[in-house]
Structure formats: C-alpha cells, structure tokens
CSV table of C-alpha atoms and ligand atoms in Angstrom, one decimal:
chain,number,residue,atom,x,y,z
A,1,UNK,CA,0.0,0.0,0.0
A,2,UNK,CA,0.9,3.6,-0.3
A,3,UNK,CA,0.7,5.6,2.8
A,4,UNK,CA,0.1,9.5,1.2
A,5,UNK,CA,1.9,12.0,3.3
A,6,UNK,CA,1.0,15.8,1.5
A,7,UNK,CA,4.3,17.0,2.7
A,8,UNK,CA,6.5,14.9,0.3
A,9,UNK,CA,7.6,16.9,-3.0
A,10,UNK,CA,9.0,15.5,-6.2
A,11,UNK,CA,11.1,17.3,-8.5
A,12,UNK,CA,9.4,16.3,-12.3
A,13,UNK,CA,12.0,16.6,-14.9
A,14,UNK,CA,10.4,16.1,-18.5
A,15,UNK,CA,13.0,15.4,-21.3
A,16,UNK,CA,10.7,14.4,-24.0
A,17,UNK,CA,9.1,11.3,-25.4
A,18,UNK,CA,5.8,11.0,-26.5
A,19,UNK,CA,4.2,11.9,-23.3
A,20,UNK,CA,5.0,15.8,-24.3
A,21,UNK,CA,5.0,15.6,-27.8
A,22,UNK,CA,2.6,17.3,-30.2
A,23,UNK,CA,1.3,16.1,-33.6
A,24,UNK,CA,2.9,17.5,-36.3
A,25,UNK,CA,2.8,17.2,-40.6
A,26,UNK,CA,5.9,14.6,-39.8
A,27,UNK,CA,4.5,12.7,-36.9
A,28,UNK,CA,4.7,13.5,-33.2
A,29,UNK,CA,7.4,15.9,-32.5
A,30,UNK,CA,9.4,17.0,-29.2
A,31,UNK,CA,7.7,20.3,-27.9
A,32,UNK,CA,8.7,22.7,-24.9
A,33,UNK,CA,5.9,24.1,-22.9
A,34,UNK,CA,3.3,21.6,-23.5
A,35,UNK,CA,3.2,19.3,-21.1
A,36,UNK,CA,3.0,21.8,-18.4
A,37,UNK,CA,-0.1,23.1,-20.7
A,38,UNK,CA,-1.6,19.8,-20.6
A,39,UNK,CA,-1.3,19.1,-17.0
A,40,UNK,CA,-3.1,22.6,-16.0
A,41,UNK,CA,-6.0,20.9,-17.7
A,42,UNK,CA,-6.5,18.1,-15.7
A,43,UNK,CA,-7.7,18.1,-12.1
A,44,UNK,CA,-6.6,14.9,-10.7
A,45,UNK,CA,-2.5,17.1,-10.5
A,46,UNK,CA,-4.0,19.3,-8.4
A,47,UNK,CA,-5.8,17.0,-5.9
A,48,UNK,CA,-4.7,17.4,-2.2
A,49,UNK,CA,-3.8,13.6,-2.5
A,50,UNK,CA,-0.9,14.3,-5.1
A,51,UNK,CA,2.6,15.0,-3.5
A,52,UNK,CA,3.6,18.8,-4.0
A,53,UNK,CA,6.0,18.6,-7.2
A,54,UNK,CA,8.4,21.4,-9.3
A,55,UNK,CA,7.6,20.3,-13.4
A,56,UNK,CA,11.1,21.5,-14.8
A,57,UNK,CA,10.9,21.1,-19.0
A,58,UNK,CA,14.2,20.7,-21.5
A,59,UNK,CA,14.3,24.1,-23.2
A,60,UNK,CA,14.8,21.7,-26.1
A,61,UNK,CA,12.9,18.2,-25.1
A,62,UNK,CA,14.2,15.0,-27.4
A,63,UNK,CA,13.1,12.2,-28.9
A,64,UNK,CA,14.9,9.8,-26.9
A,65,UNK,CA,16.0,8.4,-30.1
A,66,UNK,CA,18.6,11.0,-30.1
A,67,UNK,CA,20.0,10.7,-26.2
A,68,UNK,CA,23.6,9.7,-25.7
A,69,UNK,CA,25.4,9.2,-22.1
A,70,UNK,CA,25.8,13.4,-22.0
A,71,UNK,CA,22.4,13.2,-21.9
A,72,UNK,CA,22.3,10.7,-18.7
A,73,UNK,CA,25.1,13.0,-17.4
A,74,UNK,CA,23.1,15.4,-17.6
A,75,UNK,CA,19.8,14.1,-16.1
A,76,UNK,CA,22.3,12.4,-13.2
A,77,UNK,CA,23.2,16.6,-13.1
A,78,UNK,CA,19.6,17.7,-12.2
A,79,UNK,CA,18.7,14.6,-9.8
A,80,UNK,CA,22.5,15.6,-8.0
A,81,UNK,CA,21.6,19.4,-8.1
A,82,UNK,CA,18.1,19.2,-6.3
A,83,UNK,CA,18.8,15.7,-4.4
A,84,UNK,CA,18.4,17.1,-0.8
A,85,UNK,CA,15.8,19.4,-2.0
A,86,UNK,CA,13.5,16.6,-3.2
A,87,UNK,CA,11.9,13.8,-1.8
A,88,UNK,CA,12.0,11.7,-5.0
A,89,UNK,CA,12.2,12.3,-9.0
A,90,UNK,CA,10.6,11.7,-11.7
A,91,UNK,CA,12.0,11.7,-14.9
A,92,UNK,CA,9.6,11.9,-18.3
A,93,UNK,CA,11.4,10.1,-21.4
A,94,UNK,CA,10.6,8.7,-24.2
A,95,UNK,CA,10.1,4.6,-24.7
A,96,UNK,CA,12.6,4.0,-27.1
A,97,UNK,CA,15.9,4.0,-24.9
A,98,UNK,CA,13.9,4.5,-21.6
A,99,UNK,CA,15.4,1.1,-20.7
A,100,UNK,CA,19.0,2.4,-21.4
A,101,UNK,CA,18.9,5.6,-19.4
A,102,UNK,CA,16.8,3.7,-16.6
A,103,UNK,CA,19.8,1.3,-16.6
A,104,UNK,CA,22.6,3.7,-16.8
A,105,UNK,CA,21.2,6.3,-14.0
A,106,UNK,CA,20.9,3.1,-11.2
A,107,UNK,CA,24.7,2.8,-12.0
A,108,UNK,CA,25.5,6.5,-12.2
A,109,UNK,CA,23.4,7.0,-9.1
A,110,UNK,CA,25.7,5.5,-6.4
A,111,UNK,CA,24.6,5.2,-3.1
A,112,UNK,CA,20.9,6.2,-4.0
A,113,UNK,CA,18.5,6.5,-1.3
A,114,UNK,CA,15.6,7.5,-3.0
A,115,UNK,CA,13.2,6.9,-5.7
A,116,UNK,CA,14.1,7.8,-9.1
A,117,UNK,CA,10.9,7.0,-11.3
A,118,UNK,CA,11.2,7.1,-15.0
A,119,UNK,CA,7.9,7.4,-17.0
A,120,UNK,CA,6.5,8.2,-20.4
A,121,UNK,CA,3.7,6.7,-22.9
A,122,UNK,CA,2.4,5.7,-25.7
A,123,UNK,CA,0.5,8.3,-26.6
A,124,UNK,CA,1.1,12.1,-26.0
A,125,UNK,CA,-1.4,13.7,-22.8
A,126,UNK,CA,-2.6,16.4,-25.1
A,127,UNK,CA,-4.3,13.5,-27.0
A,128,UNK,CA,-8.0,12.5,-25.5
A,129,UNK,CA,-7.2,8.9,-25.5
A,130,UNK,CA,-3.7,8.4,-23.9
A,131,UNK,CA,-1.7,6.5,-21.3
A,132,UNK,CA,-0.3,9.7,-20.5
A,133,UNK,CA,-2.3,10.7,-17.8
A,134,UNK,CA,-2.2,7.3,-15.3
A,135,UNK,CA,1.7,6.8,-16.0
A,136,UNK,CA,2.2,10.5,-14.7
A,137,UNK,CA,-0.5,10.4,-12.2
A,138,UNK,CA,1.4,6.9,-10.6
A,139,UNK,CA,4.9,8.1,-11.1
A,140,UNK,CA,4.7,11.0,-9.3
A,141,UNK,CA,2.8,9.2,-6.3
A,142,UNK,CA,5.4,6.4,-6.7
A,143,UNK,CA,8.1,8.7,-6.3
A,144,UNK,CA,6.2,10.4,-2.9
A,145,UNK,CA,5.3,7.4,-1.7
A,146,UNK,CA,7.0,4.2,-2.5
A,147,UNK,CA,10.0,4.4,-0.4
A,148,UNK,CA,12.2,2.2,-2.9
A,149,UNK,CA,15.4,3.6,-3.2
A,150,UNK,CA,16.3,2.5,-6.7
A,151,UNK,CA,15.7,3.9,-10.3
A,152,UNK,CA,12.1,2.3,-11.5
A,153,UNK,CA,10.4,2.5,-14.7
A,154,UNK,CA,6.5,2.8,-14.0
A,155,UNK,CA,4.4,1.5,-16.9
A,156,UNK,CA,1.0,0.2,-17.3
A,157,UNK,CA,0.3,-0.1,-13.8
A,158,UNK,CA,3.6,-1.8,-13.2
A,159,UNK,CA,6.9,-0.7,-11.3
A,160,UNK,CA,9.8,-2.3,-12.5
A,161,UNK,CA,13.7,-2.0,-11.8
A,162,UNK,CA,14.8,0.2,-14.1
A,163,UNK,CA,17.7,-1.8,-15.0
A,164,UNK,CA,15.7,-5.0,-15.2
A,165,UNK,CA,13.5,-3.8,-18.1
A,166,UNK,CA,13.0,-4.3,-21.7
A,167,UNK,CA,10.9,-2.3,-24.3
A,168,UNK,CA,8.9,-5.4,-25.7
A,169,UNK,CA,5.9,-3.3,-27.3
A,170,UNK,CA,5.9,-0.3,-29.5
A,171,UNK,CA,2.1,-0.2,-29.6
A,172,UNK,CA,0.4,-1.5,-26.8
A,173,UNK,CA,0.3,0.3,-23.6
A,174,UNK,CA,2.1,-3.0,-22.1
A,175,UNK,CA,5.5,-1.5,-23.6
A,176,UNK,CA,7.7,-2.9,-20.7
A,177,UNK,CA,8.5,-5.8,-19.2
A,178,UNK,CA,11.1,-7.1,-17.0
A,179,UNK,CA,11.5,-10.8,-18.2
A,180,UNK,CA,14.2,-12.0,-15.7
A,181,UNK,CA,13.2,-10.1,-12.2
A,182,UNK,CA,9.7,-9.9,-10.8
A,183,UNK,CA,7.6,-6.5,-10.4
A,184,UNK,CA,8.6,-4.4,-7.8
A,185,UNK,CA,5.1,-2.8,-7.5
A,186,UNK,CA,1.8,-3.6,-9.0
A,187,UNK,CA,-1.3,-0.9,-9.1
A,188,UNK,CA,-4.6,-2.0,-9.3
A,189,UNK,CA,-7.7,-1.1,-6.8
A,190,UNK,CA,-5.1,-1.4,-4.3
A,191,UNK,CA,-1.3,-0.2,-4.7
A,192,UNK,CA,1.2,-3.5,-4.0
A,193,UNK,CA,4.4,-2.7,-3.5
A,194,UNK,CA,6.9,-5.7,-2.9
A,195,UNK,CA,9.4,-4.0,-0.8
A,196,UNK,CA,11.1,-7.4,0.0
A,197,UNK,CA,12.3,-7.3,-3.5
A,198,UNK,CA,13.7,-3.7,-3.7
A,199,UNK,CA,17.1,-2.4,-2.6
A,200,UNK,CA,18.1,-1.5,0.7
A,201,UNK,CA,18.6,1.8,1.8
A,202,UNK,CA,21.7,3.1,2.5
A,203,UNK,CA,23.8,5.5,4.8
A,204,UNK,CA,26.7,6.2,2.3
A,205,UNK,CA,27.0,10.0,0.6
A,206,UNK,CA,25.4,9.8,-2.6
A,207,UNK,CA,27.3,10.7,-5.2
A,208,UNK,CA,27.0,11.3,-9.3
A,209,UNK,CA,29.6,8.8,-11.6
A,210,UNK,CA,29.8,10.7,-14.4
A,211,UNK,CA,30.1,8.5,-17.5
A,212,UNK,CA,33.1,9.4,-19.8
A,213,UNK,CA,31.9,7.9,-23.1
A,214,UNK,CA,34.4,4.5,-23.6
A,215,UNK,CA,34.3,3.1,-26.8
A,216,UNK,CA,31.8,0.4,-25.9
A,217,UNK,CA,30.2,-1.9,-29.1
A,218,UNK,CA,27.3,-4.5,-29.3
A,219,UNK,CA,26.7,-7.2,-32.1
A,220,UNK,CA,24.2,-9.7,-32.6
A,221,UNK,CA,24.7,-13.3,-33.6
A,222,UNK,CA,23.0,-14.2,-36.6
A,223,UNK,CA,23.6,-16.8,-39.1
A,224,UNK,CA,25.7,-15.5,-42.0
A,225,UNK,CA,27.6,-12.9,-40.1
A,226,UNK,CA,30.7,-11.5,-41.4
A,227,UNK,CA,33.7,-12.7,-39.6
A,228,UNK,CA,35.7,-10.2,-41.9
A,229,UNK,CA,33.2,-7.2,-40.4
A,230,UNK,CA,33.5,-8.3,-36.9
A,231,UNK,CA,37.0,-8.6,-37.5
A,232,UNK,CA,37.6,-4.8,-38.2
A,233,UNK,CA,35.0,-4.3,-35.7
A,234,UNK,CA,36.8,-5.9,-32.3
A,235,UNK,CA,39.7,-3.8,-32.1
A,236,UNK,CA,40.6,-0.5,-30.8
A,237,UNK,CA,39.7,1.6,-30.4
A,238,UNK,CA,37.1,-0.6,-29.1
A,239,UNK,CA,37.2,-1.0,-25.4
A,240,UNK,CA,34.2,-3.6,-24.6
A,241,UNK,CA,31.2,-5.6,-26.4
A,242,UNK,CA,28.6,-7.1,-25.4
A,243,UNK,CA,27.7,-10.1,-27.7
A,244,UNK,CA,24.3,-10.9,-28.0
A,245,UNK,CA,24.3,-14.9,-28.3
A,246,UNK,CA,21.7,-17.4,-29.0
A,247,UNK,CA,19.5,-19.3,-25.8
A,248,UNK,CA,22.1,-19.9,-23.2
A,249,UNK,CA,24.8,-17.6,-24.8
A,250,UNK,CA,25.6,-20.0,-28.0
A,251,UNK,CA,27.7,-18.9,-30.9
A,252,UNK,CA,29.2,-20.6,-33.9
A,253,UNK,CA,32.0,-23.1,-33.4
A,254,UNK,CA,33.9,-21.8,-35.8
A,255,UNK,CA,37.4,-21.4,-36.0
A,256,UNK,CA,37.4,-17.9,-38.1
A,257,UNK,CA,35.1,-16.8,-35.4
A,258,UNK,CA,36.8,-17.9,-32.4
A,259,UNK,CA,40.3,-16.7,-33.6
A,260,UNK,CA,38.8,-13.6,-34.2
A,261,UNK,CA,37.5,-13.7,-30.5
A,262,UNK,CA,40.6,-14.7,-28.9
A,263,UNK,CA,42.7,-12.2,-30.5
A,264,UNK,CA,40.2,-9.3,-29.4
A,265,UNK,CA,40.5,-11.0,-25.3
A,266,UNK,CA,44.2,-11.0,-25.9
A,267,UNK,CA,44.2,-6.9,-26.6
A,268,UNK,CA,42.2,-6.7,-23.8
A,269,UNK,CA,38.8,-6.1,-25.3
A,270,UNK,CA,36.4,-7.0,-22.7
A,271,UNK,CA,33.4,-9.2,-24.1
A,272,UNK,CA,30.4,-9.8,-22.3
A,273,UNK,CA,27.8,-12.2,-23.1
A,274,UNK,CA,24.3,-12.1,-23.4
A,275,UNK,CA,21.3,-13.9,-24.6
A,276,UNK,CA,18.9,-13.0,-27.7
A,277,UNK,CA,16.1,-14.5,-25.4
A,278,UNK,CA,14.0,-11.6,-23.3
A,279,UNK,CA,14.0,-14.3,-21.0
A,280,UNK,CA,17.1,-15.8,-20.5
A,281,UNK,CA,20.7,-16.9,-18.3
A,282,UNK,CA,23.5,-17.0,-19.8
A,283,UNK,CA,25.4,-20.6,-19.2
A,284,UNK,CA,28.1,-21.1,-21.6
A,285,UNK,CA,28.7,-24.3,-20.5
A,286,UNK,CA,25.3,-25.6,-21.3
A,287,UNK,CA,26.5,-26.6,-24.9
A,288,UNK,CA,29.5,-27.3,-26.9
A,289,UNK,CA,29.0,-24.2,-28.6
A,290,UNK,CA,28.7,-21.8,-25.7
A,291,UNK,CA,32.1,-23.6,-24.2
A,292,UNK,CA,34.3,-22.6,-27.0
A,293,UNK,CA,32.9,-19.0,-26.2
A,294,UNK,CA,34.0,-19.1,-22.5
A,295,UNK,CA,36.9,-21.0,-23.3
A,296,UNK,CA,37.9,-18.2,-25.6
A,297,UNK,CA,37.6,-15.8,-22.3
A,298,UNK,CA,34.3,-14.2,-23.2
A,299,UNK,CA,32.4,-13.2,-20.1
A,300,UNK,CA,29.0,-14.3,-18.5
A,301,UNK,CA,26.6,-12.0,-18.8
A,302,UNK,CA,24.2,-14.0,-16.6
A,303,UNK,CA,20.6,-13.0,-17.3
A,304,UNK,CA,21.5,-9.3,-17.6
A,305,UNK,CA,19.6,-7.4,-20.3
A,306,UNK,CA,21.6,-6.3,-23.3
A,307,UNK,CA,21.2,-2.6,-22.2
A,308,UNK,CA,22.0,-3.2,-18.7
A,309,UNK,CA,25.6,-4.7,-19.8
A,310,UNK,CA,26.0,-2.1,-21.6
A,311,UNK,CA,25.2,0.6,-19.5
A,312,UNK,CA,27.4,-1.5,-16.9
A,313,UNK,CA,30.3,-1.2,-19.3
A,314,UNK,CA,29.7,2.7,-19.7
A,315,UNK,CA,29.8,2.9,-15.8
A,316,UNK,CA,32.7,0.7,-15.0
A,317,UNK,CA,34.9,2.1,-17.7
A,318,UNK,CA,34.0,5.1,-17.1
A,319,UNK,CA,35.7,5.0,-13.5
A,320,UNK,CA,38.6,4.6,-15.1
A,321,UNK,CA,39.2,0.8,-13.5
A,322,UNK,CA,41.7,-1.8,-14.3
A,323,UNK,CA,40.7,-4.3,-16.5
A,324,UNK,CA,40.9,-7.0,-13.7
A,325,UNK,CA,38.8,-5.5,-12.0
A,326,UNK,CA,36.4,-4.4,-14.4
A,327,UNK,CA,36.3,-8.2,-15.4
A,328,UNK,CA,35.4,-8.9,-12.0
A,329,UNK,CA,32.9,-6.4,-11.0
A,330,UNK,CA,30.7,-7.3,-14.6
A,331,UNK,CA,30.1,-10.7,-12.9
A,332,UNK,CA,29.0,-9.3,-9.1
A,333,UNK,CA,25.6,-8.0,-9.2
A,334,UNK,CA,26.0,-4.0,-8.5
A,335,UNK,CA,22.6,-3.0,-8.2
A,336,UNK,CA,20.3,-5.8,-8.9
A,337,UNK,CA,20.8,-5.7,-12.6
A,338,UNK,CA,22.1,-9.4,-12.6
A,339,UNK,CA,21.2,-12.7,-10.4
A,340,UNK,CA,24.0,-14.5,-8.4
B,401,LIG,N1,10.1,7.9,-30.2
B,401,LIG,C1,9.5,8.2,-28.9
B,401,LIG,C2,10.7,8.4,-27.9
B,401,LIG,O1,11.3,7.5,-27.5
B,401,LIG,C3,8.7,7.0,-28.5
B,401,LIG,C4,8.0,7.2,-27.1
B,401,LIG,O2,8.2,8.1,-26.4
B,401,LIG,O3,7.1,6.4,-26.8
B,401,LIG,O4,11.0,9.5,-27.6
C-alpha cells in the first residue's frame, strides 16, 4: 500500500518522449511548454492527495532516439543538483531508450536512497485517449510514496527496476516488461508494493559517476555474419562488447570466429555475453558451442539485459578501472541488474 503523506515533494524533470509531444505534418514531434499546458488541464495534478512537485521542461525536449550518455550526465546533473531538496524524481522520457537511461542512472546514481521514477507513454497527454495521464498520475505518487530507493520504470500499472527492463511493445500500452526479475510494485484497486524485493537503503554519501563515453560496441549473432566485419570491428579503439548470443549464450564453433574472439581477449577487449532470449541466463557451459565461447575468455553476462551490460560497461569504464577488475565487477551483481 501507499501511505500518502501531503508533505512529500517531487522534482518532475520532463526530457521528451511521446508523453509531451505534439502532432505535427511529420509525426509527433518534441515540444517545450506543453506538457505543463496539458497538465493545467486536468484536475486529478492538483488534488490534495498528489505530493507537491516542481515540473522542470528541457528548453529543447528529445526524442529519446537521439540521447547519448551526455544526456544521462546530464539528467544524473539535475537529480544531483536538487537531491536534498526533493523527496524523490521523476523523470519523463521517451520509450525507445527508456530502458537504457533507466539502466545507466541506477549505476550512475551510487549510493541512491531515493526513488528515481522514469515514466513516459504511448500516446502524448494532449491526446483525448492516452496513457499519459495514469503513467504521470502513478509516477509521481510512486516517487512520494514508495519508499524504494532505486531507479524504477512505472508503466502500465507496473513498477519495474529500471535496469531490469525491456521495451517489448511499440504499440500497446504493455510496452515494458522485466522478463528476468519480478515487479517491484503492482497498481490495481489497491497499490502493491513488494518491498522485500527492492534495494536497501543506505547511509553512504550519494554521489554522481559521471560516464566518460568508452568506446563500448554490441553485435548480434545471426547466421551468416561476417567474420571479416567483426573482425575490423573488435579492435581498438574498441574498449568492450557485449555479444548478444543465442538461448544460453551460444555462438558458432567456428574457428574464423573464435580466432577472431581470442585475438580481441588478448588486446584486452572486454566481451560480455548475453542472450537473444528476453528471458534468458546466460550458461556457456550448457552446450559445446557456448564452451568454445568461455573457453575463448568471453564473459558471462548472466541473465543481464543487453542494455543493462552495456550501461554497466559505460559505468565501470567510465571509473577509469583496471581491467581486472572491471572483469570482476561485470560478474557481481551492482545494483540488482544481474542474479548471483
Ligand atoms: N520515439 C519516442 C521516444 O522514444 C517514443 C516514445 O516516447 O514512446 O521519444
């Protein structure tokens, strides 16, 4: 349940995604100003129930098909700026890479102890029909009320560890899922929240890890793929890759393509591993052909999402680490991104 207490405030910080768009002659389009228009509109942000927020709109809001880690630097930046201010955030974004940034903040975020919610929709609130208006509604009461100290993504009636979920659905209004981690919280009639599954707090200073932008790489396994492109793709400058594999983390037993593995683990390019399957753990040593993989000193990336890897191996290389240790630290679970 959700115990409402009016004297909680929220610091909303909108960055675009549908939720603020407006229609244009090219399809929706990010627009300043108009979310805050749309929200005067509707009573329910008013209601004595609602925690007391600040709305703060990007002068210039994105599609968040165009953010890049300066863009999670800089929403890290705001959530740093107004941290003992606030009592929790919110942060509007668009579905497309919501499940990178969500994944990339809990990292950046160290020593969080309080709740970072990351929302958007399907459909802009201007619009009459819209999921606009319950995602907002929740989010902000999520980020009053909840008392999960961790960065969420509320969707459809569903709270989800941010760096457990997946954008599964570019139409229905079920766009997220985490496939490898339960719910955290669950709104219906009543408001469940499963705190036993959540982080713990903490007393440790928070603090903002900037991300320095490593040259970090991802391919996908299919069958045909170049093993002369991947071979001018794994070296430097690239630093990391996270190989998406089939089922267990499978890969072709191939000698081209294991030469060209083992050369790029031998110049120190770190390669992670990760499943093709939403639902999935990575166990090389399932099959012959996820063996040869390990053997060749790929790493595990457990049942991980793709973009939780990689926002791992923004983070970690991004603090400047040894190797060693960066190897090490992929396979420890950080902030619940990864099952032990
Ligand atoms: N293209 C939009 C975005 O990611 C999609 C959305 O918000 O749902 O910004």
């Amino acid at each position: 349940m959700l115990a409402i207490q009016k004297s909680k405030s929220i610091f909303v910080l909108c960055t675009g995604g549908t939720i603020s768009m407006q229609r244009t002659g090219k399809g929706y389009a990010p627009s300043s100003g108009h979310l805050a228009a749309a929200m005067e509109k509707i009573p329910e942000f008013s209601n004595p129930d609602m925690p007391n927020y600040t709305l703060y709109e990007y002068e210039n809001p994105i599609d968040s098909a165009n953010m890049t880690p300066q863009h999670w630097v800089q929403i890290g930046e705001h959530i740093q700026k107004n941290y003992e201010k606030y009592d929790g955030f919110v942060v509007l974004h668009g579905t497309d890479t919501m499940a990178y940034t969500a994944s990339a903040l809990s990292f950046m975020l160290e020593n969080l102890n309080k709740p970072v919610i990351i929302t958007g929709s399907q459909l802009p609130l201007y619009e009459t029909r819209n999921d606009a208006r319950e995602n907002l509604i929740n989010a902000i009461l999520m980020a009053g009320h909840s008392r999960i100290p961790e960065v969420c993504i509320y969707f459809n009636n569903k709270l989800f560890r941010g760096n457990r979920s997946k954008k599964l659905d570019a139409n229905s209004f079920a766009a997220f899922a985490s496939p490898n981690f339960p719910a955290l919280g669950k709104v219906g009639t009543d408001v469940v929240i499963r705190h036993h599954l959540a982080r713990l707090t903490t007393t440790e200073n928070f603090n903002l890890q900037k991300i320095s932008e490593p040259n970090i790489g991802s391919v996908r396994i299919f069958p045909g793929i170049s093993y002369d492109m991947l071979s001018h793709y794994l070296r430097s400058p690239l630093q990391a890759l996270v190989l998406e594999a089939y089922g267990f983390g499978n890969a072709p037993q191939d000698e081209t393509f294991l030469k060209i593995i083992r050369r790029a683990v031998k110049e120190n390019i770190v390669i992670v591993n990760c499943s093709q399957c939403p639902t999935a753990k990575v166990k090389m040593s399932a099959y012959a052909a996820g063996s040869a993989l390990s053997e060749a000193g790929v790493i595990s990336g457990g049942d991980m999402t793709a973009e939780a890897a990689l926002a791992k191996l923004f983070y970690l290389y991004s603090k400047a680490l040894p190797i060693s240790d960066i190897k090490r630290l992929l396979i420890e679970d950080l902030r619940g991104e990864l099952t032990v």
